[in-house]
Coordinates of C-alpha atoms and ligand atoms in Angstrom, one line a residue:
M1039 CA -15.3 7.8 17.7
I1040 CA -12.2 7.7 15.6
F1041 CA -12.1 10.2 12.6
D1042 CA -9.4 9.9 10.0
L1043 CA -9.9 12.7 7.5
H1044 CA -6.8 12.5 5.4
T1045 CA -5.7 9.3 3.6
H1046 CA -4.5 8.2 0.1
S1047 CA -5.5 5.3 -2.1
N1048 CA -3.7 4.0 -5.2
I1049 CA -5.8 6.3 -7.3
S1050 CA -3.2 8.9 -6.4
D1051 CA 0.1 7.9 -4.6
G1052 CA -1.1 5.4 -2.0
A1053 CA -0.5 1.7 -2.1
L1054 CA -4.0 0.3 -1.4
S1055 CA -7.0 0.4 -3.6
P1056 CA -10.0 2.4 -2.2
N1057 CA -11.6 -0.8 -1.0
E1058 CA -8.4 -2.1 0.6
L1059 CA -7.9 1.3 2.3
I1060 CA -11.4 1.1 3.8
Q1061 CA -10.7 -2.4 5.0
R1062 CA -7.4 -1.3 6.6
A1063 CA -9.2 1.7 8.3
K1064 CA -11.7 -0.7 9.8
Q1065 CA -8.9 -2.9 11.1
F1066 CA -7.7 0.2 13.0
N1067 CA -11.2 0.9 14.3
V1068 CA -11.7 4.1 12.2
D1069 CA -15.4 5.1 12.4
V1070 CA -15.3 8.0 9.9
L1071 CA -12.9 8.0 7.0
S1072 CA -12.1 10.4 4.2
I1073 CA -10.1 9.3 1.2
T1074 CA -8.3 12.5 0.1
D1075 CA -6.3 11.6 -3.0
H1076 CA -4.2 14.3 -4.6
D1077 CA -6.3 16.4 -7.0
T1078 CA -8.7 13.5 -7.7
I1079 CA -12.1 12.1 -6.5
D1080 CA -11.9 9.0 -8.7
A1081 CA -11.6 6.8 -5.6
Y1082 CA -15.3 7.4 -4.9
N1083 CA -16.2 5.7 -8.2
A1084 CA -14.2 2.6 -7.2
I1085 CA -15.8 1.8 -3.8
D1086 CA -17.9 -1.3 -3.5
Q1087 CA -21.2 -0.7 -1.6
T1088 CA -20.4 -3.8 0.5
E1089 CA -17.4 -2.1 2.0
L1090 CA -19.5 0.7 3.5
A1091 CA -20.9 -1.4 6.4
N1092 CA -19.6 -0.3 9.8
I1093 CA -17.8 2.8 8.6
N1094 CA -18.9 6.3 7.5
I1095 CA -17.2 7.8 4.5
I1096 CA -16.8 11.6 4.1
P1097 CA -16.0 12.5 0.4
G1098 CA -12.7 14.4 0.3
I1099 CA -9.8 15.5 -1.8
E1100 CA -6.3 17.0 -1.2
F1101 CA -5.7 19.9 -3.6
S1102 CA -2.2 21.1 -4.6
T1103 CA -2.0 24.8 -4.8
Y1104 CA 0.3 27.6 -3.7
W1105 CA 0.5 30.7 -1.6
R1106 CA 3.2 33.3 -2.2
K1107 CA 5.1 30.9 -4.4
I1108 CA 5.1 28.2 -1.7
N1109 CA 3.4 24.9 -2.6
I1110 CA 0.8 24.1 -0.1
H1111 CA -2.0 21.5 0.2
I1112 CA -5.7 22.2 0.9
V1113 CA -8.0 19.4 1.9
G1114 CA -11.6 19.7 0.9
L1115 CA -13.9 17.7 3.1
N1116 CA -17.5 16.7 2.7
V1117 CA -17.6 17.8 -0.9
D1118 CA -20.3 16.9 -3.3
I1119 CA -18.4 14.7 -5.7
N1120 CA -21.0 15.4 -8.4
S1121 CA -20.5 19.1 -8.3
P1122 CA -19.7 20.5 -11.8
V1123 CA -17.4 23.1 -10.3
L1124 CA -15.4 20.5 -8.5
K1125 CA -15.2 18.3 -11.6
K1126 CA -14.0 21.3 -13.7
I1127 CA -11.3 22.2 -11.2
V1128 CA -10.1 18.6 -10.9
K1129 CA -9.8 18.4 -14.7
R1130 CA -7.7 21.6 -14.7
Q1131 CA -5.4 20.1 -12.1
H1132 CA -5.0 16.9 -14.1
T1133 CA -3.9 19.0 -17.1
A1134 CA -1.4 20.8 -14.8
R1135 CA -0.1 17.4 -13.5
Q1136 CA 0.3 16.2 -17.1
E1137 CA 2.2 19.3 -18.1
R1138 CA 4.4 19.2 -15.0
A1139 CA 5.2 15.5 -15.6
E1140 CA 6.3 16.3 -19.2
K1141 CA 8.6 19.1 -17.9
I1142 CA 10.1 16.9 -15.2
L1143 CA 10.8 14.2 -17.7
T1144 CA 12.5 16.6 -20.1
I1145 CA 14.8 17.8 -17.3
L1146 CA 15.5 14.2 -16.1
S1147 CA 16.1 12.9 -19.6
Q1148 CA 18.7 15.7 -20.2
K1149 CA 20.3 15.3 -16.8
L1150 CA 20.5 11.5 -16.9
N1151 CA 21.1 11.4 -20.6
I1152 CA 18.4 8.8 -21.2
D1153 CA 15.0 9.0 -22.8
I1154 CA 12.1 8.8 -20.4
T1155 CA 8.6 9.0 -22.0
L1156 CA 5.3 9.8 -20.3
D1157 CA 4.0 6.4 -21.4
E1158 CA 6.6 4.7 -19.3
I1159 CA 5.6 6.7 -16.2
K1160 CA 1.9 6.1 -16.8
Q1161 CA 2.4 2.4 -16.1
Y1162 CA 3.0 3.3 -12.5
S1163 CA -0.2 5.2 -12.1
I1164 CA -3.9 4.4 -12.2
N1165 CA -6.1 6.7 -14.3
N1166 CA -2.9 8.5 -15.5
I1167 CA -2.9 10.9 -12.5
I1168 CA 0.8 11.3 -12.3
G1169 CA 2.5 12.4 -9.2
R1170 CA 6.2 12.7 -8.3
P1171 CA 6.1 9.4 -6.4
H1172 CA 5.3 7.6 -9.7
I1173 CA 8.3 9.2 -11.3
A1174 CA 10.4 8.3 -8.3
E1175 CA 9.3 4.7 -8.6
Y1176 CA 10.3 4.6 -12.2
L1177 CA 13.8 5.9 -11.3
V1178 CA 14.1 3.3 -8.7
Q1179 CA 13.1 0.5 -11.1
R1180 CA 15.6 1.7 -13.6
K1181 CA 18.2 1.7 -10.9
L1182 CA 18.9 5.4 -11.5
V1183 CA 18.4 6.0 -7.7
K1184 CA 18.6 3.8 -4.7
N1185 CA 15.1 4.4 -3.4
I1186 CA 12.1 6.8 -3.4
Q1187 CA 13.6 9.1 -0.8
H1188 CA 16.8 9.4 -2.8
A1189 CA 14.8 10.3 -5.9
F1190 CA 13.2 13.2 -4.0
D1191 CA 16.5 14.2 -2.3
K1192 CA 18.4 14.2 -5.6
Y1193 CA 15.9 15.4 -8.3
L1194 CA 12.3 15.8 -7.3
G1195 CA 12.1 17.5 -3.9
E1196 CA 12.0 21.2 -3.0
K1197 CA 14.7 23.2 -4.6
K1198 CA 16.0 20.3 -6.7
I1199 CA 16.5 20.5 -10.5
A1200 CA 13.3 18.7 -11.4
N1201 CA 11.0 20.5 -9.0
I1202 CA 8.5 22.5 -11.1
K1203 CA 6.7 25.3 -9.2
Q1204 CA 3.5 27.2 -9.6
I1205 CA 1.6 25.0 -12.0
W1206 CA -1.5 24.6 -9.8
L1207 CA -4.6 26.7 -9.6
D1208 CA -4.3 29.4 -7.0
L1209 CA -5.5 29.3 -3.4
E1210 CA -8.5 31.5 -4.1
T1211 CA -9.8 29.3 -6.9
I1212 CA -9.3 26.1 -4.9
I1213 CA -11.1 27.4 -1.7
D1214 CA -13.9 28.8 -3.8
A1215 CA -14.4 25.5 -5.7
I1216 CA -14.5 23.6 -2.4
N1217 CA -17.0 26.0 -0.9
R1218 CA -19.2 25.9 -4.1
S1219 CA -19.1 22.1 -3.8
N1220 CA -20.6 22.4 -0.3
G1221 CA -17.3 21.3 1.2
V1222 CA -15.1 22.6 3.9
A1223 CA -11.5 23.8 3.1
I1224 CA -8.8 22.8 5.5
I1225 CA -5.1 23.7 5.5
A1226 CA -3.3 20.3 5.3
H1227 CA -0.3 19.5 7.5
P1228 CA 0.6 23.2 8.3
A1229 CA 4.0 22.3 9.8
K1230 CA 5.2 20.7 6.6
Y1231 CA 5.7 24.0 4.8
K1232 CA 8.4 25.1 7.3
L1233 CA 6.9 28.6 7.6
T1234 CA 8.0 30.9 10.4
R1235 CA 5.2 31.6 12.9
T1236 CA 4.6 35.0 11.4
K1237 CA 4.2 33.6 7.9
L1238 CA 2.0 30.8 9.1
I1239 CA -0.4 33.3 10.7
E1240 CA -0.3 35.4 7.5
L1241 CA -1.2 32.2 5.5
I1242 CA -4.1 31.5 7.9
N1243 CA -5.4 35.0 7.7
D1244 CA -5.4 35.0 3.9
F1245 CA -6.9 31.5 3.9
K1246 CA -9.7 32.6 6.2
T1247 CA -10.4 35.8 4.2
L1248 CA -10.8 33.6 1.1
G1249 CA -13.4 31.4 2.8
G1250 CA -11.2 28.6 4.4
Q1251 CA -12.7 27.1 7.5
G1252 CA -10.3 24.7 9.1
I1253 CA -6.7 23.6 10.0
E1254 CA -5.3 20.1 10.3
V1255 CA -4.3 20.3 13.9
V1256 CA -3.2 16.7 14.0
S1257 CA -1.4 15.1 11.0
G1258 CA 0.0 11.6 11.5
K1259 CA 2.8 11.2 13.9
Q1260 CA 3.6 14.6 15.2
S1261 CA 4.6 15.9 18.6
P1262 CA 1.9 16.6 21.2
K1263 CA 3.5 20.1 21.6
L1264 CA 2.8 20.9 17.9
A1265 CA -0.8 19.8 18.2
C1266 CA -1.2 22.0 21.2
E1267 CA 0.3 25.0 19.4
L1268 CA -1.8 24.5 16.2
G1269 CA -4.9 23.9 18.3
K1270 CA -4.4 27.2 20.0
I1271 CA -3.8 29.1 16.7
T1272 CA -6.9 27.4 15.3
N1273 CA -9.0 28.5 18.2
D1274 CA -7.5 32.0 18.2
H1275 CA -8.6 32.4 14.6
E1276 CA -12.0 30.9 15.2
L1277 CA -11.4 28.0 12.8
Y1278 CA -12.3 24.4 13.0
A1279 CA -9.8 21.6 13.7
S1280 CA -9.3 18.5 11.6
C1281 CA -7.1 15.4 12.0
G1282 CA -5.8 12.7 9.7
S1283 CA -3.1 10.1 9.3
D1284 CA -2.0 11.1 5.8
F1285 CA -1.8 7.4 5.3
H1286 CA -0.1 6.2 2.1
Q1287 CA 0.9 2.6 2.7
P1288 CA 0.9 0.0 5.4
N1289 CA 3.8 -1.0 7.7
T1290 CA 6.0 2.1 7.3
Y1291 CA 7.2 4.6 9.8
S1292 CA 4.3 6.8 9.0
S1293 CA 1.0 6.4 10.8
E1294 CA -1.6 3.8 10.0
P1295 CA -5.3 4.9 9.6
G1296 CA -6.6 6.5 12.7
Q1297 CA -3.3 6.1 14.6
F1298 CA -2.6 9.6 15.9
Q1299 CA -3.3 11.6 18.9
R1300 CA -6.8 13.1 19.7
L1301 CA -7.5 16.7 18.9
P1302 CA -6.9 19.0 21.9
A1303 CA -10.0 19.2 24.0
E1304 CA -10.6 22.9 23.5
C1305 CA -10.8 22.6 19.6
R1306 CA -14.0 22.7 17.7
P1307 CA -13.8 19.6 15.5
V1308 CA -14.6 20.1 11.8
W1309 CA -17.1 17.2 11.9
D1310 CA -19.4 19.6 13.8
L1311 CA -20.1 21.0 10.3
F1312 CA -21.0 17.7 8.6
Ligands
AMP866 P1 2.9 15.5 -6.1 O1 1.5 15.6 -5.6 O2 3.1 14.9 -7.4 O3 3.6 16.8 -6.0 O4 3.7 14.6 -5.1 C1 3.7 14.9 -3.7 C2 3.7 13.6 -2.9 O5 5.0 13.0 -3.0 C3 3.4 13.8 -1.4 O6 2.1 13.8 -1.1 C4 4.2 12.7 -0.8 O7 3.4 11.5 -0.8 C5 5.4 12.5 -1.7 N1 6.6 13.2 -1.3 C6 6.8 14.5 -1.2 N2 8.0 14.8 -0.8 C7 8.6 13.6 -0.5 C8 9.9 13.2 -0.1 N3 10.8 14.1 0.2 N4 10.1 11.9 0.1 C9 9.2 11.0 -0.3 N5 8.0 11.3 -0.7 C10 7.7 12.6 -0.8
MN867 MN1 1.1 11.8 -1.4
MN868 MN1 0.0 16.7 1.4
MN869 MN1 -1.8 13.8 1.9

């Protein structure tokens, strides 16, 4: 069985609609798929029942939050998408996204000496759930940067002038909301935060104390050595292991749905809990 428990649709910053994403996952023989858009569960309202043949869908979400001033992502899996707690938290995150977008646009307008309005950026998003990739796309279209990567490297990425921090709900609130929605909280792509091993263990300990249950041991194209190390850490902390492509769009260097290595054999897969 192929499980892909971390993917994005165009409801957040992916290229494919939820239905197209499911079709693509089937092309790559995914048996169990979670669409984990950034801070939204709207994809689940856009799925046609006819797409659900020959695949199992696990409702999910990727929350933006922070730990010790470091932005991190927590995936919530098998959540009840009708949960009032989840809906409330999602709404708060949307407000935070909106406020952040406005701050980013103010900075960019000043820096580039042009007027950029929120309405212009909204055209790049569906449901007005604005992420930095939408702003990057706008900058590319206006020929203010060469490409998306350049927009992050120059303005939007870590430590750049338009990177706004600490706007999200905190880790405790996010994990609590996932648990109260009957879901499982997972630390997404732990290697992406560039933490030292000591810091990573501290994050994992705090995460577990707050009710977190799993770690993404395999995230897209990563080295087998890393999966082995993360698998061991996950087992040492008696946590469950998850895996996902973090798919955003077809035909790029990043991995396609289901196209990543298997979890290390000694890991307890998170789907044991579903
Ligand atoms: P946001 O959720 O609005 O903070 O945007 C984060 C998303 O932007 C990530 O999930 C990636 O899809 C994308 N992203 C983050 N950093 C980069 C980067 N350096 N280059 C290209 N895309 C990036
Ligand atoms: Mn993304
Ligand atoms: Mn992420
Ligand atoms: Mn993701």
